[in-house]
XYZ file of C-alpha atoms in Angstrom:
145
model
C 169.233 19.002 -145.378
C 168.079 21.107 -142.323
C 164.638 21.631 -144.157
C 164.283 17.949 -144.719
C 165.196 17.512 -141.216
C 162.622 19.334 -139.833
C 160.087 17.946 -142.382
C 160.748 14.298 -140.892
C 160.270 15.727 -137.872
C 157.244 17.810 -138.165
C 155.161 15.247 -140.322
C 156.073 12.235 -138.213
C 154.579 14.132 -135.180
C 151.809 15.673 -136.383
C 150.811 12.667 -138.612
C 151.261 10.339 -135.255
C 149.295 13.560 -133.005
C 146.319 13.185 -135.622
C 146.121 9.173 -136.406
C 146.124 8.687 -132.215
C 143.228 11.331 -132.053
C 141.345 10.585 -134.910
C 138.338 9.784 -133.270
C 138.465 13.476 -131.483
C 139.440 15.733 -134.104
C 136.075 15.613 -136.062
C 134.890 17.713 -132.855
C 136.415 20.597 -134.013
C 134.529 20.657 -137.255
C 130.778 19.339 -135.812
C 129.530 17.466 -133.397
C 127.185 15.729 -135.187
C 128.464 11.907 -135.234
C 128.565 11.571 -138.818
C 131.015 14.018 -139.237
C 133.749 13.068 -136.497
C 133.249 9.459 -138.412
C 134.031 10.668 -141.385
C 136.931 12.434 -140.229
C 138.152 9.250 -138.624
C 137.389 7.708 -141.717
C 139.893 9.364 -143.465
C 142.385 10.130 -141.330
C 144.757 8.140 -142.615
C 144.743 10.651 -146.036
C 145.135 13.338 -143.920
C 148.196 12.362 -142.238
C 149.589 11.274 -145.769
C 148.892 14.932 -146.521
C 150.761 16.167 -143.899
C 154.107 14.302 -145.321
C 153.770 14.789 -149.025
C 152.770 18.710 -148.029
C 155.405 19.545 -145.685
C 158.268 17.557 -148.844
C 156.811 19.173 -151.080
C 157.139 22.331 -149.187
C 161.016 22.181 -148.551
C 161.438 21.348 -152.016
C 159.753 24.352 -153.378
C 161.632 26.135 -151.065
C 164.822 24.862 -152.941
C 162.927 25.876 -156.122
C 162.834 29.319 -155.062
C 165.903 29.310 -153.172
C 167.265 28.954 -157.004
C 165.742 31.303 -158.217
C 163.506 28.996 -159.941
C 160.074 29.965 -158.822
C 158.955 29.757 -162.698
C 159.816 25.991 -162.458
C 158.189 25.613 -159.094
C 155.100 27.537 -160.522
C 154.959 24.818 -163.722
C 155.366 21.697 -161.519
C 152.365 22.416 -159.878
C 150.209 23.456 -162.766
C 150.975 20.240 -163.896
C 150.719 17.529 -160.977
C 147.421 19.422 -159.378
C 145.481 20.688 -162.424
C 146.904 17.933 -165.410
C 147.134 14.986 -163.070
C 145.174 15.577 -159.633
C 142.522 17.331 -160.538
C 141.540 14.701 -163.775
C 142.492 11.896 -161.104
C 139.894 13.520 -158.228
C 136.839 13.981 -160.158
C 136.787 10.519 -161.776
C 137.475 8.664 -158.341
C 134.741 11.255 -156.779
C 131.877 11.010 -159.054
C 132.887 8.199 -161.747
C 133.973 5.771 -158.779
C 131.655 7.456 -156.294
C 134.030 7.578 -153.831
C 133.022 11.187 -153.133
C 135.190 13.540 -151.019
C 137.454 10.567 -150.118
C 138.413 10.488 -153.814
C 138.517 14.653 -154.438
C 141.078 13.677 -151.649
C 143.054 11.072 -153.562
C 143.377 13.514 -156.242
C 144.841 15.967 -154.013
C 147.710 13.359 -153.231
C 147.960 11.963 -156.341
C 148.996 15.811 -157.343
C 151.375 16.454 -154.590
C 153.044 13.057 -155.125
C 153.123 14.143 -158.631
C 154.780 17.653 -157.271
C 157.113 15.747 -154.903
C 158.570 13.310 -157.337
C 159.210 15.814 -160.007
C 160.843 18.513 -157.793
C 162.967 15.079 -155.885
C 164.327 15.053 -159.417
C 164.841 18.899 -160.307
C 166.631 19.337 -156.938
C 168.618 16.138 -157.313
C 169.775 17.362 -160.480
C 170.905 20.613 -158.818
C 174.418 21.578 -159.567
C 175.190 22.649 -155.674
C 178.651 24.356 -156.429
C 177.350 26.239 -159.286
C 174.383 27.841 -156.736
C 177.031 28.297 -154.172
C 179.147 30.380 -156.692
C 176.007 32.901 -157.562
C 175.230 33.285 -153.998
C 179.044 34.138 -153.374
C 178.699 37.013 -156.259
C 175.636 37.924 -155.147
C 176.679 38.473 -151.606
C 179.911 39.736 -153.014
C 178.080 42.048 -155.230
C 175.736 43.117 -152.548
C 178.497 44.569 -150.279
C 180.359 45.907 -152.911
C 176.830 48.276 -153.438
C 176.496 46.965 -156.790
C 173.116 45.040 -156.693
């Protein structure tokens, strides 16, 4: 819950930070006006990066937290390379929306990554992970591990 917390947090401000400066930011990259355009342009995916990135993040980190990183490590073969990727390339160069749509892809995958992990952390059984810490920690002190 603290993670998620701080997720909420973080996103809302830095997704609010880069949407109000949107039309600065490119600056950073070039100062040619195309390029702080284009940046303004698409903005709005960025800052919808910045909140599927940092759930997907805390999720992951519940994953691993587990001891799960194998199922962490297959959720995201699957929603970037099986779903994002496929979805990127045809809305890039089949729907010529070009780096806007190698974008799209990129959320498409980590909504992909956030609503399968949602699930696979909702189905966590919380007492039984308490319990293995507890031995763990148990077994730690007892010099065991």
């Amino acid at each position: 819950m603290a993670g998620l917390c701080l997720w909420i947090v973080e996103s809302t401000f830095f997704s609010t930070l880069l949407f109000t400066c949107r039309n600065i930011v490119g600056y950073a990259f070039s100062n040619s006006k195309e390029v702080v355009d284009y940046v303004a342009d698409i903005s709005y995916l960025l800052c919808l990066s910045f909140i599927l990135d940092g759930f997907t993040a805390v999720l992951n980190g519940v994953a691993r937290g587990c001891g799960w990183q194998h199922i962490g490590a297959l959720i995201s073969v699957v929603a970037y390379y099986l779903v994002g990727a496929p979805v990127g390339v045809y809305l890039a160069f089949s729907l010529e929306w070009n780096g806007k749509g190698l974008w799209c892809g990129v959320m498409v995958g980590s909504a992909v990554q956030a609503t399968i992990l949602a699930f696979v952390t909702a189905s966590i059984n919380w007492k039984e992970q308490a319990e293995k810490a507890r031995k763990r920690i148990v077994s730690t002190e007892n010099g065991l591990a």
